[in-house]
Amino acid sequence: MASSLGTCLCFLGILLLFSPKGSGHELPHELEKCSDFQNVNFLRGTNLNVQFLLFTPLDPTCGKLVRESSDLQNFGFNTSLETKLIIHGFRALGTKPSWIDKFIHTLLRVADVNVIAVDWVYGSTGVYFSAVDNVIKLSLEISKFISNVLVLGVSESSIHIIGVSLGAHVGGMVGHFYKGQLGRITGLDPAGPEYTKASLEERLDPGDALFVEAIHTDADNLGIRIPVGHVDYFVNGGQDQPGCPIFIHQGYNYLICDHMRAVHLYLSALENSCPLMAFPCSSFKDFLSGQCLDCANPFQHSCPRIGLLEHGGIKMEKLPKEVKVYLLTTSKAPYCLYYSLVEFHLHQVRNRNTNIEVTLHSSNLTTSIKITILKNQFIGKGLIAHSIPHCHINHVILKVLSPSQVWKKDKSSITGRFCAIPLPANHSTKMWCSSESMILQPNVNTFAKLEIPCAA
Ligand SMILES: *[C@@H]1O[C@H](CO)[C@@H](O)[C@H](O)[C@H]1NC(C)=O
Ligand SMILES: *[C@@H]1O[C@H](CO)[C@@H](O)[C@H](O)[C@H]1NC(C)=O
Ligand SMILES: *[C@@H]1O[C@H](CO)[C@@H](O)[C@H](O)[C@H]1NC(C)=O
């Protein structure tokens, strides 16, 4: 530290000597050089060497190394804007995070904000446990940095920490030092190992900021399985992500694909090409079976969305805590899916279960699910996720599935109506039902036109 300060002062001296119009106030242009993340040989990975890199809308690709308070204003920190701090996690190989440049550029493109990237690559490398050991020291350094930002007159509530994996808990600890008065903390698959049973002081929790949210994508491995925010998104159930390898021989990508999906989802949400909306529900299973349709409880009909909306779009005075919310995604950006509840209403109950395959169909989409009407009941239902909005889907194809050999002789047709409603459902949206009864023969496709208009 002392030697780098020495170099810096010496550099300044040389510039002042040789600069033709070296006024005391204007900084020499050369000092505004861009700085990047450190790359570390992991054998030296015991030092913390934290760097704070400031990125501003004026120069989104050039990180300015901020050493003290005065650097902030000299390098274009705008006190009337919000500030986003990005904290990466464990870096096994001591390399710069591959996603960070895109993350910074995207943030600056979509929001008028100051971005601070926290480079603690030195302290995050080696073995995971030594990185965990550095969390308190790192959190203190970041807190000190934030106090330098607050000195400029910005409010605590304008600070938003985005932490990845271990970085999420670092954000939690920093928020704890600020008594939960920072504006927002976003945890991108907060780390699980060493944290699932940690105290609230040690890990991210809803007390750490005015709004805390977490996106869970690898809760059965590198991520944490318990809710840690006001809102906890369990993506595809929170454990395994579509498109990620499921066999260990697929190497490093097998290890981190699910875990890193949270970062890629968040990036996609920032670009805001489509809604990554989620539904509060008691379990992923209940969500899939169509039990949670409207976000009424506990969010009073405002479904949370991944991204930068205030409170994730939840419109409530007092936010509930640790609410698990569920969504499904595709395997590739932009990841979004839309949801519909589909139902089949029998005219007459049957004395055995009836399984119906429901396929939504349009020029560029087919999606199927199976719904079951239990014996002696009239209605069977299910949640169907599709990559285009409901109103662009033209047809539904229904097929009664023969359950087993025993019933193979059963050639009786069933009669009823097909109904569907796009989610989230609310009081003013009515369920759409086929106008006439449909007659379904076993194992025969029956088409019906879907006529759901697009919202105005
Ligand atoms: C700071 O941001 C505000 C809001 O975007 C803008 O009006 C103002 O010009 C900015 N100040 C500087 C010094 O760039
Ligand atoms: C599918 O069709 C919809 C509307 O018909 C269109 O908006 C969308 O871009 C299409 N998607 C693809 C992948 O072609
Ligand atoms: C109900 O849903 C429709 C369609 O999704 C939407 O346009 C409308 O704003 C919603 N109304 C309320 C009160 O949320």
PDB file of N, CA and C and ligand atoms in Angstrom, residues 424 426 428-429 455, ligand 3:
ATOM      1  N   PRO A 424     -50.343 -13.631 -14.444  1.00  0.00           N
ATOM      2  CA  PRO A 424     -51.137 -13.768 -13.229  1.00  0.00           C
ATOM      3  C   PRO A 424     -52.610 -13.459 -13.474  1.00  0.00           C
ATOM      4  N   ASN A 426     -56.347 -12.239 -12.325  1.00  0.00           N
ATOM      5  CA  ASN A 426     -56.898 -11.280 -11.360  1.00  0.00           C
ATOM      6  C   ASN A 426     -58.407 -11.194 -11.545  1.00  0.00           C
ATOM      7  N   SER A 428     -60.316  -9.073 -12.814  1.00  0.00           N
ATOM      8  CA  SER A 428     -60.886  -8.547 -14.053  1.00  0.00           C
ATOM      9  C   SER A 428     -60.588  -9.431 -15.265  1.00  0.00           C
ATOM     10  N   THR A 429     -59.751 -10.467 -15.093  1.00  0.00           N
ATOM     11  CA  THR A 429     -59.527 -11.359 -16.228  1.00  0.00           C
ATOM     12  C   THR A 429     -60.383 -12.613 -16.046  1.00  0.00           C
ATOM     13  N   ALA A 455     -53.561  -8.175 -24.447  1.00  0.00           N
ATOM     14  CA  ALA A 455     -53.936  -7.027 -23.602  1.00  0.00           C
ATOM     15  C   ALA A 455     -53.731  -5.739 -24.404  1.00  0.00           C
TER      16      ALA A 455
HETATM   17  C1  LIG B   3     -55.610  -7.808 -14.610  1.00  0.00           C
HETATM   18  O1  LIG B   3     -54.936  -8.477 -15.672  1.00  0.00           O
HETATM   19  C2  LIG B   3     -54.957  -7.812 -16.903  1.00  0.00           C
HETATM   20  C3  LIG B   3     -54.351  -8.724 -17.956  1.00  0.00           C
HETATM   21  O2  LIG B   3     -53.270  -9.444 -17.476  1.00  0.00           O
HETATM   22  C4  LIG B   3     -54.221  -6.499 -16.764  1.00  0.00           C
HETATM   23  O3  LIG B   3     -54.247  -5.793 -17.990  1.00  0.00           O
HETATM   24  C5  LIG B   3     -54.883  -5.660 -15.668  1.00  0.00           C
HETATM   25  O4  LIG B   3     -54.150  -4.484 -15.455  1.00  0.00           O
HETATM   26  C6  LIG B   3     -54.987  -6.452 -14.366  1.00  0.00           C
HETATM   27  N1  LIG B   3     -55.767  -5.712 -13.414  1.00  0.00           N
HETATM   28  C7  LIG B   3     -55.382  -5.549 -12.150  1.00  0.00           C
HETATM   29  C8  LIG B   3     -56.327  -4.816 -11.259  1.00  0.00           C
HETATM   30  O5  LIG B   3     -54.304  -5.962 -11.733  1.00  0.00           O
END
